[in-house]
Coordinates of C-alpha atoms in Angstrom, one line a residue:
M1 CA 56.5 35.0 -22.4
H2 CA 56.5 34.0 -26.1
P3 CA 55.3 37.0 -28.2
K4 CA 52.5 34.9 -29.8
T5 CA 51.3 33.9 -26.3
Q6 CA 50.8 37.6 -25.5
Q7 CA 49.0 38.2 -28.8
I8 CA 46.7 35.2 -28.3
L9 CA 45.8 36.4 -24.8
E10 CA 45.0 39.9 -26.2
V11 CA 42.7 38.4 -28.8
F12 CA 41.1 36.2 -26.2
E13 CA 40.4 39.2 -24.0
E14 CA 38.8 40.9 -27.0
I15 CA 36.6 37.8 -27.6
N16 CA 35.6 38.0 -23.9
K17 CA 34.2 41.4 -24.3
I18 CA 31.4 39.8 -26.5
P19 CA 28.5 37.9 -24.9
R20 CA 28.6 34.3 -26.2
R21 CA 26.5 32.1 -23.9
S22 CA 25.1 29.0 -25.6
K23 CA 22.3 29.6 -28.1
H24 CA 23.1 33.3 -28.1
E25 CA 26.2 33.5 -30.3
E26 CA 24.9 36.0 -32.8
Q27 CA 27.3 38.8 -31.7
I28 CA 30.4 36.7 -31.6
S29 CA 29.5 35.1 -35.0
T30 CA 29.2 38.6 -36.5
W31 CA 32.4 39.7 -34.9
L32 CA 34.3 36.8 -36.4
Q33 CA 32.9 37.4 -39.9
E34 CA 33.8 41.1 -39.7
W35 CA 37.3 40.3 -38.4
S36 CA 37.8 37.9 -41.3
R37 CA 36.6 40.3 -44.0
S38 CA 38.6 43.2 -42.7
R39 CA 41.7 41.1 -43.3
G40 CA 40.7 39.9 -46.7
F41 CA 39.9 36.3 -45.9
D42 CA 37.0 34.5 -47.4
T43 CA 34.3 33.7 -44.9
K44 CA 30.9 32.3 -44.8
T45 CA 28.2 31.4 -42.3
D46 CA 25.1 29.3 -42.2
S47 CA 21.6 29.6 -40.8
L48 CA 22.9 28.4 -37.3
N49 CA 25.6 31.1 -37.2
N50 CA 28.5 28.6 -37.6
V51 CA 31.5 30.4 -39.2
L52 CA 34.1 29.2 -41.7
I53 CA 37.2 31.3 -42.4
K54 CA 39.3 30.2 -45.3
V55 CA 43.0 31.1 -45.0
P56 CA 45.2 30.6 -48.1
A57 CA 48.4 28.5 -47.8
T58 CA 51.6 30.4 -47.3
V59 CA 54.4 30.3 -49.9
G60 CA 55.7 26.8 -50.3
Y61 CA 52.6 25.1 -49.0
E62 CA 50.2 25.7 -51.9
N63 CA 50.0 22.0 -52.8
S64 CA 49.6 20.8 -49.2
T65 CA 46.4 19.2 -47.9
T66 CA 43.9 21.5 -46.2
F67 CA 43.7 21.5 -42.4
I68 CA 40.6 22.4 -40.4
L69 CA 41.2 24.1 -37.1
Q70 CA 38.0 23.7 -35.1
G71 CA 36.6 25.1 -31.9
H72 CA 33.3 26.4 -30.6
M73 CA 32.1 30.0 -29.9
D74 CA 29.9 29.4 -26.9
M75 CA 30.8 29.1 -23.3
V76 CA 29.4 27.8 -20.0
C77 CA 28.3 30.8 -18.0
E78 CA 29.0 30.1 -14.3
K79 CA 29.6 32.6 -11.5
C80 CA 30.0 32.8 -7.8
K81 CA 26.9 33.3 -5.7
D82 CA 27.8 36.9 -4.8
S83 CA 28.8 37.9 -8.4
R84 CA 26.7 40.5 -10.1
H85 CA 28.1 39.7 -13.5
D86 CA 25.5 39.6 -16.3
F87 CA 26.7 37.2 -19.1
S88 CA 24.2 38.6 -21.5
R89 CA 25.9 42.0 -21.6
D90 CA 29.0 42.4 -19.3
P91 CA 32.5 41.8 -20.6
I92 CA 34.3 39.0 -18.8
R93 CA 37.2 40.4 -16.7
C94 CA 40.4 38.4 -17.2
I95 CA 42.9 38.4 -14.4
C96 CA 46.5 37.2 -14.7
D97 CA 47.5 35.5 -11.5
G98 CA 51.1 34.3 -11.9
D99 CA 51.2 31.7 -14.7
W100 CA 47.4 31.4 -14.7
M101 CA 44.6 33.5 -16.2
R102 CA 41.2 33.4 -14.5
G103 CA 38.0 35.3 -14.3
D104 CA 36.7 37.6 -11.6
G105 CA 34.3 35.3 -9.9
T106 CA 33.1 33.9 -13.2
S107 CA 34.0 31.2 -15.7
I108 CA 36.4 32.7 -18.2
G109 CA 35.3 30.9 -21.3
A110 CA 38.8 29.5 -22.2
D111 CA 36.7 26.5 -23.1
D112 CA 36.6 27.2 -26.0
G113 CA 37.4 30.9 -26.6
I114 CA 41.1 30.1 -26.6
A115 CA 40.6 28.0 -29.7
L116 CA 39.1 31.0 -31.5
A117 CA 42.1 33.2 -30.4
L118 CA 44.7 30.6 -31.5
G119 CA 43.1 30.3 -34.9
L120 CA 42.8 34.0 -35.5
V121 CA 46.4 34.7 -34.5
L122 CA 47.6 31.8 -36.6
A123 CA 45.8 33.2 -39.7
E124 CA 47.4 36.7 -39.1
A125 CA 50.8 35.3 -38.6
G126 CA 50.7 33.4 -41.9
E127 CA 49.5 36.5 -43.7
K128 CA 52.5 38.4 -42.3
G129 CA 54.9 35.7 -43.2
E130 CA 55.7 34.9 -39.6
I131 CA 54.7 31.2 -39.9
G132 CA 54.3 28.8 -42.7
H133 CA 51.1 26.7 -43.0
P134 CA 49.0 24.7 -45.4
P135 CA 45.6 25.9 -46.6
L136 CA 43.5 26.4 -43.4
E137 CA 39.8 26.4 -42.7
L138 CA 39.0 27.9 -39.3
L139 CA 35.7 26.2 -38.4
F140 CA 33.9 27.8 -35.4
T141 CA 30.7 26.3 -34.3
V142 CA 27.8 27.4 -32.1
D143 CA 26.0 25.7 -29.2
E144 CA 28.6 23.0 -28.4
E145 CA 27.9 23.2 -24.7
T146 CA 24.2 22.6 -24.6
G147 CA 23.5 20.1 -27.4
L148 CA 26.3 20.3 -30.1
T149 CA 23.7 21.7 -32.4
G150 CA 26.2 23.7 -34.4
A151 CA 28.1 20.6 -35.3
R152 CA 24.9 18.6 -35.9
G153 CA 23.7 21.2 -38.4
L154 CA 26.9 21.5 -40.5
D155 CA 26.1 20.9 -44.2
T156 CA 28.3 18.4 -45.9
G157 CA 29.7 21.1 -48.3
F158 CA 30.3 23.7 -45.6
F159 CA 34.0 22.8 -45.4
E160 CA 36.4 20.9 -47.7
G161 CA 39.3 19.7 -45.5
K162 CA 39.7 16.1 -44.3
I163 CA 42.2 16.6 -41.5
L164 CA 40.7 18.2 -38.4
L165 CA 42.5 19.6 -35.4
N166 CA 40.0 20.1 -32.7
L167 CA 41.3 22.7 -30.2
D168 CA 38.9 21.8 -27.4
S169 CA 40.9 19.7 -25.1
E170 CA 42.1 20.9 -21.7
D171 CA 45.5 19.2 -20.9
E172 CA 48.5 20.2 -22.9
G173 CA 50.7 17.2 -23.8
I174 CA 47.7 14.9 -24.2
F175 CA 46.2 14.0 -27.5
I176 CA 42.6 13.0 -27.5
I177 CA 41.5 10.4 -30.1
G178 CA 38.1 9.4 -28.8
C179 CA 35.2 10.6 -26.6
A180 CA 32.0 9.5 -25.1
G181 CA 28.5 9.9 -26.6
G182 CA 25.6 11.2 -24.6
Q183 CA 22.0 12.1 -24.2
N184 CA 20.2 14.7 -22.1
S185 CA 16.8 13.9 -20.5
L186 CA 14.2 16.4 -19.3
I187 CA 12.1 15.0 -16.4
I188 CA 8.8 16.8 -15.7
L189 CA 7.0 16.2 -12.5
P190 CA 3.4 17.7 -12.2
V191 CA 2.9 19.7 -9.0
E192 CA -0.2 19.8 -6.9
W193 CA -0.3 22.9 -4.8
E194 CA -1.9 23.9 -1.5
E195 CA -2.6 27.4 -0.5
F196 CA -0.7 28.6 2.5
D197 CA -2.6 31.5 4.1
F198 CA -0.4 34.4 5.4
K199 CA -2.4 34.2 8.6
K200 CA -0.5 31.1 9.5
E201 CA 2.6 33.3 9.9
D202 CA 1.7 33.4 13.6
L203 CA 2.8 29.8 13.5
F204 CA 5.1 29.6 10.5
R205 CA 8.1 31.6 9.2
F206 CA 9.7 31.4 5.8
F207 CA 13.3 30.3 5.4
R208 CA 15.9 29.7 2.6
L209 CA 17.8 26.5 2.8
S210 CA 20.9 26.6 0.6
V211 CA 23.9 24.6 -0.4
E212 CA 26.8 26.7 -1.8
G213 CA 30.5 26.8 -2.2
L214 CA 30.9 23.5 -4.0
E215 CA 33.6 22.9 -6.6
G216 CA 31.2 21.9 -9.3
G217 CA 33.1 21.4 -12.6
H218 CA 32.7 19.6 -15.9
S219 CA 30.3 16.8 -15.7
G220 CA 32.4 14.6 -17.9
V221 CA 35.9 15.4 -17.0
E222 CA 35.4 15.8 -13.3
I223 CA 32.6 13.2 -12.8
N224 CA 35.1 10.7 -11.3
K225 CA 36.4 13.1 -8.7
Q226 CA 33.6 12.3 -6.2
R227 CA 32.7 16.0 -5.9
A228 CA 29.4 16.9 -4.1
N229 CA 26.2 17.5 -6.1
G230 CA 24.4 20.5 -4.7
I231 CA 21.0 19.2 -5.6
Q232 CA 21.6 15.9 -3.9
L233 CA 22.9 17.6 -0.7
L234 CA 19.9 20.0 -0.6
F235 CA 17.4 17.1 -0.7
L236 CA 19.4 15.1 1.8
A237 CA 19.0 18.1 4.1
L238 CA 15.3 18.4 3.4
T239 CA 14.8 14.7 4.1
E240 CA 16.6 15.0 7.4
L241 CA 14.5 18.1 8.4
R242 CA 11.3 16.4 7.5
K243 CA 12.3 13.4 9.6
K244 CA 13.4 15.4 12.6
L245 CA 10.6 18.1 12.6
G246 CA 7.7 16.1 11.1
T247 CA 6.4 16.7 7.6
E248 CA 3.5 18.9 8.9
N249 CA 6.0 21.3 10.4
I250 CA 8.1 22.0 7.3
R251 CA 6.4 22.8 4.0
L252 CA 8.2 23.1 0.7
V253 CA 7.5 26.3 -1.3
L254 CA 9.9 26.0 -4.3
M255 CA 13.4 25.0 -5.1
N256 CA 16.1 25.6 -7.8
G257 CA 19.5 24.1 -8.3
G258 CA 22.3 23.7 -10.9
S259 CA 22.8 25.8 -14.0
V260 CA 23.5 23.7 -17.1
H261 CA 23.5 20.1 -18.1
N262 CA 27.2 19.7 -18.4
A263 CA 28.2 21.2 -15.1
I264 CA 28.1 19.4 -11.7
P265 CA 25.7 21.5 -9.6
S266 CA 27.6 23.7 -7.3
T267 CA 24.6 25.5 -5.7
A268 CA 21.0 24.7 -4.8
E269 CA 18.3 26.3 -2.7
A270 CA 14.9 25.6 -1.3
F271 CA 12.3 28.0 0.2
V272 CA 10.3 26.5 3.1
A273 CA 7.8 27.4 5.7
L274 CA 8.9 26.2 9.2
H275 CA 6.7 26.0 12.3
R276 CA 8.1 28.5 14.8
E277 CA 8.1 26.0 17.6
K278 CA 10.5 23.8 15.6
L279 CA 13.1 26.5 14.7
E280 CA 15.6 25.5 17.4
K281 CA 15.5 21.9 16.3
A282 CA 15.7 22.9 12.7
E283 CA 18.8 25.0 13.3
K284 CA 20.4 22.2 15.3
T285 CA 19.7 19.7 12.5
V286 CA 21.2 22.0 9.9
S287 CA 24.3 22.6 12.0
D288 CA 24.8 18.8 12.5
L289 CA 24.4 18.3 8.7
R290 CA 26.8 21.1 7.9
N291 CA 29.4 19.4 10.0
A292 CA 28.7 16.1 8.5
F293 CA 28.9 17.5 4.9
K294 CA 32.2 19.3 5.7
A295 CA 33.7 16.1 7.1
E296 CA 32.6 13.9 4.2
Y297 CA 33.7 16.4 1.4
A298 CA 36.7 17.9 3.1
K299 CA 39.0 17.0 0.3
T300 CA 36.8 17.4 -2.7
D301 CA 34.7 20.4 -1.7
P302 CA 36.4 22.3 1.2
G303 CA 34.3 25.4 0.7
I304 CA 31.0 23.7 1.3
I305 CA 28.3 25.8 3.0
L306 CA 24.9 24.7 4.2
N307 CA 22.7 27.6 5.5
L308 CA 19.3 28.1 6.9
E309 CA 18.3 31.8 7.0
E310 CA 15.0 33.5 7.7
I311 CA 13.6 35.6 4.8
N312 CA 10.8 38.0 4.1
R313 CA 8.0 36.3 2.2
E314 CA 8.3 38.8 -0.6
I315 CA 11.6 37.3 -1.6
I316 CA 9.7 34.2 -2.6
F317 CA 7.7 36.1 -5.1
E318 CA 10.8 37.6 -6.5
V319 CA 12.6 34.3 -7.1
A320 CA 9.5 32.3 -8.3
E321 CA 10.0 31.5 -12.0
D322 CA 6.3 31.7 -12.8
K323 CA 6.4 35.4 -11.9
I324 CA 3.6 35.3 -9.4
R325 CA 2.8 38.7 -7.9
R326 CA 1.6 39.5 -4.4
E327 CA -1.6 41.3 -5.5
E328 CA -2.6 38.4 -7.8
M329 CA -1.9 35.7 -5.2
P330 CA -2.9 36.5 -1.6
C331 CA -1.5 33.1 -0.5
I332 CA 1.8 31.5 -1.0
R333 CA 1.5 28.1 -2.5
V334 CA 3.2 25.1 -1.0
F335 CA 3.7 21.7 -2.4
S336 CA 1.0 19.2 -1.4
P337 CA 2.4 16.4 0.9
E338 CA 2.0 13.9 -1.9
T339 CA 3.9 15.9 -4.4
E340 CA 6.6 16.7 -1.9
E341 CA 7.1 13.0 -1.1
K342 CA 7.3 12.1 -4.8
L343 CA 9.8 14.8 -5.5
V344 CA 12.1 13.9 -2.6
K345 CA 12.1 10.2 -3.6
L346 CA 12.7 11.1 -7.3
I347 CA 15.7 13.3 -6.7
L348 CA 17.3 10.9 -4.2
G349 CA 16.6 8.0 -6.5
L350 CA 18.1 9.4 -9.6
P351 CA 21.7 8.2 -10.3
H352 CA 24.6 10.7 -10.2
G353 CA 28.3 10.0 -10.8
V354 CA 30.2 7.1 -12.3
Y355 CA 28.0 4.3 -13.4
R356 CA 30.5 2.0 -15.0
M357 CA 34.3 2.0 -15.6
S358 CA 35.8 0.9 -19.0
E359 CA 36.9 -2.7 -19.2
T360 CA 39.4 -2.0 -22.0
I361 CA 41.0 1.4 -21.1
P362 CA 42.3 1.6 -17.5
G363 CA 41.0 4.6 -15.5
L364 CA 38.5 5.6 -18.1
V365 CA 34.9 6.3 -17.1
E366 CA 32.7 4.4 -19.5
T367 CA 29.3 5.5 -18.3
S368 CA 28.0 8.2 -16.0
N369 CA 25.1 10.4 -15.1
N370 CA 24.9 14.0 -14.0
L371 CA 21.9 15.1 -12.0
A372 CA 22.3 18.6 -13.5
T373 CA 19.4 21.0 -12.7
V374 CA 16.1 21.3 -11.0
R375 CA 13.6 24.2 -11.5
T376 CA 10.2 25.0 -10.0
V377 CA 7.9 26.5 -12.7
E378 CA 4.2 27.2 -12.7
N379 CA 2.7 23.7 -12.2
E380 CA 5.8 21.5 -12.7
V381 CA 9.2 20.7 -11.4
M382 CA 11.7 20.3 -14.3
I383 CA 14.8 18.2 -13.8
V384 CA 17.6 17.8 -16.3
S385 CA 19.7 14.6 -16.3
S386 CA 22.7 14.2 -18.5
Q387 CA 23.9 10.7 -19.4
R388 CA 27.3 9.9 -21.1
S389 CA 28.9 6.7 -22.3
S390 CA 31.4 5.5 -24.8
N391 CA 29.3 2.3 -25.2
N392 CA 26.0 2.7 -27.0
L393 CA 24.3 -0.1 -25.1
R394 CA 25.3 1.3 -21.8
L395 CA 24.1 4.8 -22.8
E396 CA 20.7 3.3 -23.6
E397 CA 20.8 1.4 -20.3
I398 CA 21.5 4.5 -18.1
S399 CA 19.0 6.6 -20.0
K400 CA 16.3 3.9 -19.6
K401 CA 17.1 3.7 -15.9
V402 CA 16.6 7.5 -15.5
E403 CA 13.3 7.2 -17.4
N404 CA 12.0 4.3 -15.3
I405 CA 12.8 6.0 -12.0
A406 CA 11.1 9.2 -13.2
K407 CA 8.0 7.2 -14.3
L408 CA 7.7 5.5 -10.9
A409 CA 7.5 9.0 -9.3
G410 CA 4.6 10.0 -11.7
A411 CA 6.8 12.1 -14.0
W412 CA 7.3 11.9 -17.7
V413 CA 10.5 12.2 -19.7
E414 CA 11.6 13.9 -22.9
H415 CA 14.9 12.6 -24.3
E416 CA 17.0 14.9 -26.5
P417 CA 18.6 13.3 -29.5
K418 CA 21.8 11.4 -28.7
Y419 CA 25.2 12.5 -29.8
P420 CA 27.6 9.8 -31.0
A421 CA 30.8 8.6 -29.4
W422 CA 34.1 9.1 -31.3
E423 CA 35.7 5.7 -31.8
P424 CA 39.5 5.8 -31.3
D425 CA 41.9 4.9 -34.1
L426 CA 45.3 4.1 -32.7
K427 CA 46.7 3.5 -36.2
S428 CA 45.7 7.0 -37.5
K429 CA 48.4 8.5 -39.7
L430 CA 47.6 11.9 -38.2
L431 CA 48.1 10.6 -34.6
L432 CA 51.4 9.0 -35.5
K433 CA 52.6 12.3 -37.2
C434 CA 51.5 14.3 -34.2
K435 CA 53.2 12.0 -31.7
Q436 CA 56.4 12.2 -33.7
V437 CA 56.4 16.0 -34.0
Y438 CA 55.6 16.4 -30.3
T439 CA 58.4 14.1 -29.2
E440 CA 61.0 15.7 -31.4
T441 CA 59.9 19.2 -30.3
F442 CA 59.7 18.7 -26.5
G443 CA 61.9 15.7 -25.9
K444 CA 59.1 13.5 -24.5
E445 CA 56.2 11.5 -25.8
P446 CA 52.7 12.9 -25.5
E447 CA 50.0 10.9 -23.8
V448 CA 47.2 9.6 -25.9
E449 CA 43.7 9.3 -24.3
V450 CA 40.1 8.7 -24.8
I451 CA 37.9 11.0 -22.6
H452 CA 34.6 10.8 -20.9
A453 CA 33.2 14.0 -22.4
G454 CA 31.5 14.9 -25.6
L455 CA 33.5 16.5 -28.4
E456 CA 32.3 17.7 -31.7
C457 CA 34.6 15.3 -33.4
G458 CA 32.1 12.5 -32.7
I459 CA 29.4 14.2 -34.7
I460 CA 31.6 15.6 -37.5
G461 CA 33.3 12.2 -38.0
S462 CA 29.9 10.4 -38.1
V463 CA 28.5 12.7 -40.7
H464 CA 31.5 13.6 -42.8
E465 CA 33.2 10.5 -44.0
G466 CA 36.9 10.1 -44.3
M467 CA 37.9 12.6 -41.6
E468 CA 41.2 12.2 -39.8
M469 CA 40.8 13.9 -36.4
I470 CA 42.7 14.7 -33.2
S471 CA 42.0 16.9 -30.3
F472 CA 44.4 18.9 -28.1
G473 CA 44.8 22.3 -26.5
P474 CA 46.4 24.3 -23.7
T475 CA 45.8 23.4 -20.1
I476 CA 42.5 24.5 -18.6
K477 CA 41.4 23.7 -15.0
D478 CA 37.9 23.7 -13.5
A479 CA 36.1 24.4 -16.8
H480 CA 32.4 25.0 -16.5
S481 CA 32.9 26.6 -13.0
P482 CA 33.7 30.0 -11.6
S483 CA 37.2 28.6 -10.8
E484 CA 38.0 28.1 -14.5
K485 CA 41.6 29.1 -15.3
I486 CA 44.1 28.6 -18.2
F487 CA 47.8 27.8 -17.7
I488 CA 49.5 30.6 -19.8
P489 CA 52.8 28.7 -20.5
S490 CA 50.8 25.8 -22.1
I491 CA 49.6 28.2 -24.8
E492 CA 53.1 28.7 -26.0
K493 CA 53.6 24.9 -26.3
V494 CA 50.5 24.5 -28.4
W495 CA 51.6 27.3 -30.7
I496 CA 55.1 25.8 -31.1
F497 CA 53.6 22.3 -31.7
L498 CA 51.3 23.7 -34.4
E499 CA 54.2 25.5 -36.1
N500 CA 56.3 22.4 -36.2
L501 CA 53.4 20.2 -37.3
F502 CA 52.7 22.4 -40.3
K503 CA 56.4 22.2 -41.3
T504 CA 56.1 18.5 -41.9
Y505 CA 53.4 19.2 -44.5

């Protein structure tokens, strides 16, 4: 193993001791500033907790142009169903498994903690005379994963460089020169409740219907892999149970599914009241569906699980997000039949997956939608839908489709601000230089791609004029999922490429 690879991994593990979920980057921002000051580097932050570390040029590079090395501090916090990990306080455990580093039943945050580690080790290596480099600005942003708000909020004078190396791509040997734009939509469906008297327990029992074990993954990068969506499967199961049992014999209490807008939902659950005389038929229906799901998703989601398990009613109070308490509410509420019908039709009517492929770039997803999360709150069901497209008109089209479907169900929609696409420039001097250096270093040409995911380059380039940008990084698999892992040998290749790229300046 290259000595710098080991050092990068050690710094990465230090970073993983610090909680850094999206919108809660205060601790990692402070740690980065303290790290910088302790080594004599100039550093600054802004009101959002973005951090800039200025690293002087090494000897011989004093008159070179300034490079920005950019990554984001936050991570997508995903874990296996049986994991007790608390991302708000627990260090992430890193496990080396052959050539791969992974988490212990959790996402590992290589997206994009490895960028932070690379930048810090590079700064130290230059200070010690182990590597030559131009003036560097290490730009570390907040909240990339849930809205790119860190990049959106960067003041025009926060940094000076005009060449930006974004270290947030996940396939070594591939240079990214463009990305999709996107928009998230919050769908709010009002809920009408009916009281469900506990005396009916002579006739009804409470059950948890759950979908688990799905692969999930990045809703941009993996959206074309036809992986199952836990929310969709849950509502397909509910629909079949309502059909086979009769809607009067199964009543919906609450449901939750998915975790964040940019992850394909890997789990979902519903709590229902079932008529005891229909239990055998319900179990048979779930068994048949389980087999059907396993057959349909044998290649994409081999670990798929569909379960129906009886529960104590107190569990419902524990998981209810509006914090209802037994002494305050002598009856469990169930969805009214009208609300339940609207919800089922809404969920199954919303688009999920690839909407349109690119007509100009073979194999590129142009437009997609991710049915991301569903939550039961006090008097509403809240659904998050995440649209992406490299075409502004198509983005507007898919967002309007989501909105119209929601309105037909009696819901209303709140759209978040759009983030722009990054238009590719195949004639970029930076791209040509990077291709030349990579080919001379490794004896083969790199691939050049546009991706169907959001990168901060789109926002930075749209606000800060004259930027030359490229994105690359070590190989990361299954980002935004508990299976996330990083290919250790690819870190060495990124390091060597950076070292040789700087030599040309």
